[in-house]
Amino acid sequence: MRRRPLALIATGAALCAVVATGMPAASADDSTPTPIYLNPHYSPAERAADLVGRLTLAEKAQQMNSNIAPAVPRLGVASWGWWNEASHGVAAITTSTSNPPPATNTTSYPVDLAMGSTWNPDLVHKVASAIGDEAREVMPNNTENLDFYSPTVNLGRDPRWGRNDETWSEDPTLTADLAGQFVNGLQGQDENGRLPKSANGYLKAVATLKHFAANNSEYNRRTGTSDMDQRTLREYYTAQFRNIIESSNPGSIMSSYNRVNGVPAAANVQLMDTLARQTWGFGGYFTSDCDAVYEIQGGHHWQPPGASAPLDQYGRTAYAITAGEDLDCNGGYRDAYNYGNTVPDAVAKHITTQTGVFNENDVDVSLVRLFSARIQTGEFDQEGQVPWVRDARARLGGTPWVNSDANKAVTQTPERIALAQQAAEQSLVLLKNSPAAGAKDGLLPLKVPAKGSYKVAVMGAYANPSSLFLGGYATYEGPSGVAKQVNPYQGIKAAIQKLNPDATVDYYPGVTGSTLNTIDDASVAAADKYDVVVVIAGTNSSNSREDVDRTTLALPGAQASLISQVAARNPRTIAYMETVGQVDTGSFQSQVPTMLWSSYNGQEQGAALADVLLGNTDPSGRLPFTWYTDQSQIPAIGDYGIRPTSTSHGRTYMYFNGDVTYPFGYGLSYTRFSYSNVHVEKKVDANGTVHATAKVTNHGDTRGTTVPQLYASTPFEPAAKERPVQRLEAFQKVDVGPHRSKTVHLTFPASKLAFFDEASNRYVVDPGTYELRLGDSSGDVAAKADVKVDGTLKPSPSVVTAKPAQAGDAAQGIVQRVTFDKGAVIDPQLTVSMKDESVYGYVTKGQSTPLPAGVRVSYRSDDPRVVKIEGDRVIRTAGSGVATVTATVHSSAGAASTTFVVRVP
């Protein structure tokens, strides 16, 4: 970042900034320079390095606890609560050292899995942007606690996982395309992952991807190990993390509780450092799950290779931090120890870890990452400089928000409520729409007469609750918030009676009892008195949640029996299921003409359902998972393999070789579409781009929405290669008028066709003729085209990272540092990841590899007064201050750069 000389910065405006943020005031004669950490002309990392250098070791340690990092009054640093939630609305705000209390009366959008069924990245970006705006309104002073532990991007690879409502899909590409836009929207970035000029360089909020990695079973999530080969780890369980890092620059990542191949994720060098940072270029900070650092000792009793005993409270801290775990979420399953009270002693013990000897320099590196994130939100700068603060206060009209029902749900604005309804509408998946007995067309959309008798019954325990179940990590809705909710009965009744004031819409409980085990006979007996019956079935946290997996896919209680009995009395029965994921529909599927599904669909779910039932909105949701026919078809939930074996059908649409009820990507419309005129370039280089076009035609009389999906398969490969049946490569949600056509353009880099080769530890594109399949689900092939792909991925630098140290550090086991001695020669210890994800240079202790032949490195300092480059090769500190060094790696195939900050006292 270009910087003015310090002598020109000590202006009255700068002093006002210091006073406004509670920082120490300058002297009356304006002669004291503004501290670097308060000076916005420096980069966030430079400012953070300066601030960290002013802290004692004890103060540094306290700043590494998420609940709460305490204030440092002498420096004007406010307390900061890192653990906040916002996966489908601002849901929790850290205020103490215990688990954060829920936010009250904030807008509740559909959960991740429901948003996943929209297949609409643009809509996800709008929703996340609205969540980010609301976050700015409700967080303390509109400037604090702006990190959110959202979104969850673990894949929905098993329908029994208790947290499937938090996933986006079972597919890495779909998950990355959708959740990447959630990151962009929440952080205030555009859909290309860049901050707009209007942001003035500040993040709206900080998004946290979780849980890294392979944490998809609750029964053993804190103490188990997720074991798999490297190909499965790279191609499936971490691919979506990689894609989002590359496209959206998330501010942080949460490591998971579990071990991965025997190593706790919270101390896993391969996951956090080698993959996320060095291979994919992640530049934010890592936080533990709460309290995954404790579980290294308390749950896993982990004894690292070469260690004489399992780690104690100091060893777990040292191993976690040196692996890259910057922040200790010290809530949850904890003992009395955390980073705040173990770091100083762990430093004093000189603990040898898997990377070196734990020391204060490791702490500094983590602190720079943490404070850089805070500085990026504008915490230390004037309101006038930070548009997000200014705009949030303007929207609130000068009235501070309070976390109680006294806020009157003021942040649930009409615009946000309308957006929540739009998202809920697009999440609804029409699974079946057959004609009722004696009818010609499908039962939906309902044809409500403008006047006269028309009777509808709405049944089920989830049809008319006093307050909606909104999914995990949901806001608390007090009376003011509940008043703005629309449940299914309310939504259907209001919509039908708006069309026909004479219509009757009645509610029946359908099932009774706390476990919904008892059929209400009066409800069933009344079914044949109505023109239409809508049965609302569902699940909630009593069936599955964090820490609780499902043991069955059956609808809880007697809900399936209710649907069957009602359908037997009334052939015009509609079954709507709002659930954590797939459920068993076998007992009633043939009896009802119409079925719809969504996951937990937010506060406007009733209004959205009514709009789809009446045809005001074409159902455009598509399944983000494979709807298995029976749970006996899938392996044990603790089995993390995904490819089929002699005893297993495999998992997901990519590998599953059994029968399914509904395929991945499936969903019906009220109109009829066809895909035709598919054109694809016949030959593409492995480094090029695959371009496909197709004509989408709406053959019906109503406007509709469809999702053309492009899959790639490798028919030329032998079975021994264990290639997937197909992989989603591109999709597009498209709205088409009646009897109209549109041309869609579907593109993807040919490098996405690569598979991870374990023998060479890199990605390789199989040369051959790939089959591209275009359809409206993974089970439908409307058109095919072949593309021949040849060549190999160019050995071009993709990611460069640095672990700078100074002469003499290696002998002391010091691996990295921020603060350097004056006159020291700096060894940047560069790591270079190539386009095929092969890694060279300094990786970690005992794993370094020389840079490839022909690669050249150059360096540049933005302030030679602090750091100078001698002969383009030697980096030497010169004087006090902070400076940024840029290292560029050049090859004949391209170049890539990184920067690192040097502080000299």
PDB file of C-alpha atoms in Angstrom, residues 48 183 229 530 562 778 845 887:
ATOM      1  CA  ALA A  48      -1.425  -5.327  12.962  1.00  0.00           C
ATOM      2  CA  VAL A 183     -18.941 -15.425   1.684  1.00  0.00           C
ATOM      3  CA  ASP A 229      -6.978 -41.878   1.018  1.00  0.00           C
ATOM      4  CA  TYR A 530     -62.475 -30.768   1.507  1.00  0.00           C
ATOM      5  CA  LEU A 562     -51.204 -39.620   8.556  1.00  0.00           C
ATOM      6  CA  SER A 778     -27.877 -36.222 -12.747  1.00  0.00           C
ATOM      7  CA  LYS A 845      10.152 -29.467   8.817  1.00  0.00           C
ATOM      8  CA  ALA A 887       8.311 -11.874  -3.427  1.00  0.00           C
TER       9      ALA A 887
END
